């Protein structure tokens, strides 16, 4: 099932994901829906916060991208990462990044060129792989999401200033769609 992607301004995007201690049928279904949602949106990664669930769960698939990437050992994609951790960042890459939760915004972001990912898969097995290029970028972007960090937080100051108006508008639009919380906000503003 294709899920709705939460947009910038939604508070769940700022929540740190809860660790997943048990792979339940619901978690499996969620991962399957996240993969479907990611492909439908032509994304290369999606974090649980982006479908409204603050959990340590993300899916990535860069296999169709023309940008260079590497993975050792090579695992089939999409990769489903439960409770992922990033280790041994090395080198540096600067490249254009976007986010399905922040439409029409792109900026150059500095990331490690190479990083090791350690996580569990949906069978509870530990998986570890080293990745480079776009896959390393995607892993860092998604693990940031799982910690409530967005790529706009990593832009340089000048870029952030130039995008401030656009982000403010998007945040306002998102809050307006949140229904009850936004009505509460309006009520409080009158006091
Ligand atoms: Zn994102």
mmCIF file of C-alpha atoms in Angstrom, chain A:
data_model
loop_
_atom_site.group_PDB
_atom_site.id
_atom_site.type_symbol
_atom_site.label_atom_id
_atom_site.label_comp_id
_atom_site.label_asym_id
_atom_site.label_seq_id
_atom_site.Cartn_x
_atom_site.Cartn_y
_atom_site.Cartn_z
ATOM 1 C CA UNK A 1 0.000 0.000 0.000
ATOM 2 C CA UNK A 2 1.304 3.441 -0.898
ATOM 3 C CA UNK A 3 1.435 5.611 2.207
ATOM 4 C CA UNK A 4 1.251 9.357 2.513
ATOM 5 C CA UNK A 5 4.659 11.011 2.888
ATOM 6 C CA UNK A 6 4.883 13.454 5.786
ATOM 7 C CA UNK A 7 6.081 16.897 4.778
ATOM 8 C CA UNK A 8 8.396 19.465 6.315
ATOM 9 C CA UNK A 9 6.788 21.039 9.362
ATOM 10 C CA UNK A 10 5.216 17.776 10.583
ATOM 11 C CA UNK A 11 6.469 17.207 14.128
ATOM 12 C CA UNK A 12 7.109 13.481 13.548
ATOM 13 C CA UNK A 13 10.045 14.413 11.278
ATOM 14 C CA UNK A 14 11.767 15.819 14.366
ATOM 15 C CA UNK A 15 11.248 12.729 16.513
ATOM 16 C CA UNK A 16 14.011 10.255 17.196
ATOM 17 C CA UNK A 17 12.903 6.792 16.095
ATOM 18 C CA UNK A 18 12.226 4.131 18.709
ATOM 19 C CA UNK A 19 14.426 1.061 18.600
ATOM 20 C CA UNK A 20 12.673 -2.007 17.175
ATOM 21 C CA UNK A 21 13.133 -4.947 19.540
ATOM 22 C CA UNK A 22 10.847 -7.422 17.812
ATOM 23 C CA UNK A 23 10.038 -7.862 14.130
ATOM 24 C CA UNK A 24 6.253 -8.188 14.187
ATOM 25 C CA UNK A 25 3.995 -8.782 11.159
ATOM 26 C CA UNK A 26 3.125 -5.067 11.424
ATOM 27 C CA UNK A 27 6.802 -4.091 11.037
ATOM 28 C CA UNK A 28 7.115 -6.388 8.002
ATOM 29 C CA UNK A 29 4.030 -4.829 6.447
ATOM 30 C CA UNK A 30 5.306 -1.344 7.211
ATOM 31 C CA UNK A 31 8.637 -2.109 5.512
ATOM 32 C CA UNK A 32 6.826 -3.491 2.433
ATOM 33 C CA UNK A 33 4.609 -0.397 2.284
ATOM 34 C CA UNK A 34 7.632 1.881 2.686
ATOM 35 C CA UNK A 35 9.347 0.209 -0.281
ATOM 36 C CA UNK A 36 6.210 0.597 -2.398
ATOM 37 C CA UNK A 37 5.876 4.238 -1.322
ATOM 38 C CA UNK A 38 9.559 4.962 -2.062
ATOM 39 C CA UNK A 39 9.305 3.524 -5.595
ATOM 40 C CA UNK A 40 6.004 5.319 -6.272
ATOM 41 C CA UNK A 41 7.684 8.612 -5.339
ATOM 42 C CA UNK A 42 10.820 7.786 -7.397
ATOM 43 C CA UNK A 43 12.940 8.068 -4.247
ATOM 44 C CA UNK A 44 16.161 6.201 -3.426
ATOM 45 C CA UNK A 45 15.450 6.045 0.306
ATOM 46 C CA UNK A 46 12.637 6.441 2.820
ATOM 47 C CA UNK A 47 12.687 6.590 6.608
ATOM 48 C CA UNK A 48 9.840 5.558 8.928
ATOM 49 C CA UNK A 49 9.383 9.164 10.115
ATOM 50 C CA UNK A 50 8.470 10.040 6.522
ATOM 51 C CA UNK A 51 5.365 7.864 6.706
ATOM 52 C CA UNK A 52 4.538 9.134 10.175
ATOM 53 C CA UNK A 53 6.159 6.417 12.334
ATOM 54 C CA UNK A 54 9.023 7.376 14.657
ATOM 55 C CA UNK A 55 10.861 4.033 14.437
ATOM 56 C CA UNK A 56 14.421 2.921 13.660
ATOM 57 C CA UNK A 57 13.485 1.606 10.228
ATOM 58 C CA UNK A 58 14.546 2.726 6.760
ATOM 59 C CA UNK A 59 14.609 1.366 3.205
ATOM 60 C CA UNK A 60 17.119 2.243 0.474
ATOM 61 C CA UNK A 61 17.498 1.368 -3.193
ATOM 62 C CA UNK A 62 20.046 3.216 -5.332
ATOM 63 C CA UNK A 63 20.430 0.352 -7.826
ATOM 64 C CA UNK A 64 18.728 2.233 -10.691
ATOM 65 C CA UNK A 65 20.667 5.461 -10.225
ATOM 66 C CA UNK A 66 23.262 6.648 -12.715
ATOM 67 C CA UNK A 67 25.308 8.236 -9.927
ATOM 68 C CA UNK A 68 28.267 6.127 -8.763
ATOM 69 C CA UNK A 69 27.974 4.027 -5.628
ATOM 70 C CA UNK A 70 29.572 0.967 -4.132
ATOM 71 C CA UNK A 71 28.576 -1.720 -1.621
ATOM 72 C CA UNK A 72 30.797 -4.374 -0.022
ATOM 73 C CA UNK A 73 29.657 -7.068 0.421
ATOM 74 C CA UNK A 74 26.996 -6.548 -2.195
ATOM 75 C CA UNK A 75 23.479 -7.127 -0.864
ATOM 76 C CA UNK A 76 20.297 -7.203 -2.917
ATOM 77 C CA UNK A 77 18.367 -3.931 -3.002
ATOM 78 C CA UNK A 78 16.085 -2.606 -1.683
ATOM 79 C CA UNK A 79 17.913 -2.971 1.621
ATOM 80 C CA UNK A 80 15.710 -2.819 4.704
ATOM 81 C CA UNK A 81 17.620 -1.506 7.705
ATOM 82 C CA UNK A 82 16.314 -2.063 11.231
ATOM 83 C CA UNK A 83 18.079 -0.130 14.032
ATOM 84 C CA UNK A 84 20.894 1.022 11.706
ATOM 85 C CA UNK A 85 24.141 2.486 12.981
ATOM 86 C CA UNK A 86 26.790 4.274 10.936
ATOM 87 C CA UNK A 87 30.433 3.538 11.664
ATOM 88 C CA UNK A 88 33.867 4.576 10.365
ATOM 89 C CA UNK A 89 33.002 7.625 8.230
ATOM 90 C CA UNK A 90 35.867 8.393 5.845
ATOM 91 C CA UNK A 91 36.600 10.929 3.124
ATOM 92 C CA UNK A 92 34.235 13.593 1.912
ATOM 93 C CA UNK A 93 31.728 14.149 -0.894
ATOM 94 C CA UNK A 94 29.682 17.215 -1.733
ATOM 95 C CA UNK A 95 26.630 16.676 -3.905
ATOM 96 C CA UNK A 96 23.069 17.712 -4.630
ATOM 97 C CA UNK A 97 20.563 16.269 -2.222
ATOM 98 C CA UNK A 98 16.810 16.406 -2.008
ATOM 99 C CA UNK A 99 14.190 14.911 0.295
ATOM 100 C CA UNK A 100 10.733 13.459 -0.402
ATOM 101 C CA UNK A 101 9.486 15.340 2.682
ATOM 102 C CA UNK A 102 10.798 18.687 1.400
ATOM 103 C CA UNK A 103 9.612 18.897 -2.216
ATOM 104 C CA UNK A 104 11.266 21.249 -4.691
ATOM 105 C CA UNK A 105 14.228 21.966 -2.414
ATOM 106 C CA UNK A 106 17.705 20.771 -3.360
ATOM 107 C CA UNK A 107 21.107 21.812 -2.110
ATOM 108 C CA UNK A 108 24.717 20.730 -1.990
ATOM 109 C CA UNK A 109 25.368 18.776 1.192
ATOM 110 C CA UNK A 110 28.702 17.592 2.533
ATOM 111 C CA UNK A 111 28.746 13.897 3.543
ATOM 112 C CA UNK A 112 31.298 11.189 4.230
ATOM 113 C CA UNK A 113 32.359 9.458 0.990
ATOM 114 C CA UNK A 114 32.548 6.070 2.651
ATOM 115 C CA UNK A 115 30.731 4.656 5.646
ATOM 116 C CA UNK A 116 29.978 1.314 7.276
ATOM 117 C CA UNK A 117 26.342 0.447 7.960
ATOM 118 C CA UNK A 118 25.456 -2.007 10.699
ATOM 119 C CA UNK A 119 21.806 -2.982 11.140
ATOM 120 C CA UNK A 120 19.403 -5.883 11.454
ATOM 121 C CA UNK A 121 17.320 -7.241 8.604
ATOM 122 C CA UNK A 122 13.682 -8.321 8.837
ATOM 123 C CA UNK A 123 14.744 -11.786 10.028
ATOM 124 C CA UNK A 124 16.606 -10.232 12.944
ATOM 125 C CA UNK A 125 20.012 -11.110 11.451
ATOM 126 C CA UNK A 126 22.856 -8.630 11.825
ATOM 127 C CA UNK A 127 24.028 -7.158 8.546
ATOM 128 C CA UNK A 128 27.122 -5.041 7.975
ATOM 129 C CA UNK A 129 28.275 -3.479 4.725
ATOM 130 C CA UNK A 130 30.598 -0.738 3.615
ATOM 131 C CA UNK A 131 29.240 1.754 1.109
ATOM 132 C CA UNK A 132 30.467 4.681 -0.986
ATOM 133 C CA UNK A 133 29.124 7.422 -3.224
ATOM 134 C CA UNK A 134 25.361 7.760 -3.561
ATOM 135 C CA UNK A 135 24.644 4.761 -1.323
ATOM 136 C CA UNK A 136 26.773 6.282 1.460
ATOM 137 C CA UNK A 137 24.936 9.581 0.962
ATOM 138 C CA UNK A 138 21.529 7.875 1.108
ATOM 139 C CA UNK A 139 22.475 5.926 4.256
ATOM 140 C CA UNK A 140 23.598 9.119 6.001
ATOM 141 C CA UNK A 141 20.460 11.023 4.899
ATOM 142 C CA UNK A 142 18.139 8.231 6.102
ATOM 143 C CA UNK A 143 19.883 7.633 9.426
ATOM 144 C CA UNK A 144 19.660 11.387 9.999
ATOM 145 C CA UNK A 145 15.862 11.074 9.525
ATOM 146 C CA UNK A 146 15.770 8.303 12.141
ATOM 147 C CA UNK A 147 17.361 10.764 14.568
ATOM 148 C CA UNK A 148 15.019 13.646 13.696
ATOM 149 C CA UNK A 149 17.639 15.448 11.597
ATOM 150 C CA UNK A 150 16.781 16.861 8.162
ATOM 151 C CA UNK A 151 19.120 17.716 5.302
ATOM 152 C CA UNK A 152 18.203 21.390 5.652
ATOM 153 C CA UNK A 153 20.017 21.262 9.023
ATOM 154 C CA UNK A 154 23.210 20.371 7.141
ATOM 155 C CA UNK A 155 23.064 23.116 4.504
ATOM 156 C CA UNK A 156 25.577 25.916 4.715
ATOM 157 C CA UNK A 157 24.266 29.123 6.292
ATOM 158 C CA UNK A 158 23.939 31.067 3.018
ATOM 159 C CA UNK A 159 21.857 28.303 1.387
ATOM 160 C CA UNK A 160 19.633 28.060 4.452
ATOM 161 C CA UNK A 161 19.007 31.802 4.380
ATOM 162 C CA UNK A 162 18.169 31.708 0.659
ATOM 163 C CA UNK A 163 15.650 28.877 1.206
ATOM 164 C CA UNK A 164 14.139 30.217 4.433
ATOM 165 C CA UNK A 165 11.024 31.702 2.787
ATOM 166 C CA UNK A 166 10.285 28.528 0.828
ATOM 167 C CA UNK A 167 10.696 26.353 3.935
ATOM 168 C CA UNK A 168 8.500 28.630 6.005
ATOM 169 C CA UNK A 169 5.709 28.385 3.393
ATOM 170 C CA UNK A 170 5.975 24.602 3.278
ATOM 171 C CA UNK A 171 5.903 24.386 7.069
ATOM 172 C CA UNK A 172 2.772 26.549 7.173
ATOM 173 C CA UNK A 173 1.058 24.398 4.521
ATOM 174 C CA UNK A 174 1.904 21.244 6.459
ATOM 175 C CA UNK A 175 0.660 22.617 9.777
ATOM 176 C CA UNK A 176 -2.586 23.683 8.088
ATOM 177 C CA UNK A 177 -3.230 20.062 7.034
ATOM 178 C CA UNK A 178 -2.656 18.669 10.524
ATOM 179 C CA UNK A 179 -6.237 19.410 11.609
ATOM 180 C CA UNK A 180 -6.635 19.284 15.353
ATOM 181 C CA UNK A 181 -3.118 20.364 16.367
ATOM 182 C CA UNK A 182 -3.265 23.358 14.021
ATOM 183 C CA UNK A 183 -6.704 24.386 15.375
ATOM 184 C CA UNK A 184 -5.224 24.156 18.839
ATOM 185 C CA UNK A 185 -2.318 26.300 17.690
ATOM 186 C CA UNK A 186 -4.706 28.921 16.291
ATOM 187 C CA UNK A 187 -6.708 28.929 19.533
ATOM 188 C CA UNK A 188 -3.574 29.363 21.605
ATOM 189 C CA UNK A 189 -2.384 32.206 19.401
ATOM 190 C CA UNK A 190 -5.467 34.216 20.330
ATOM 191 C CA UNK A 191 -4.684 34.158 24.041
#
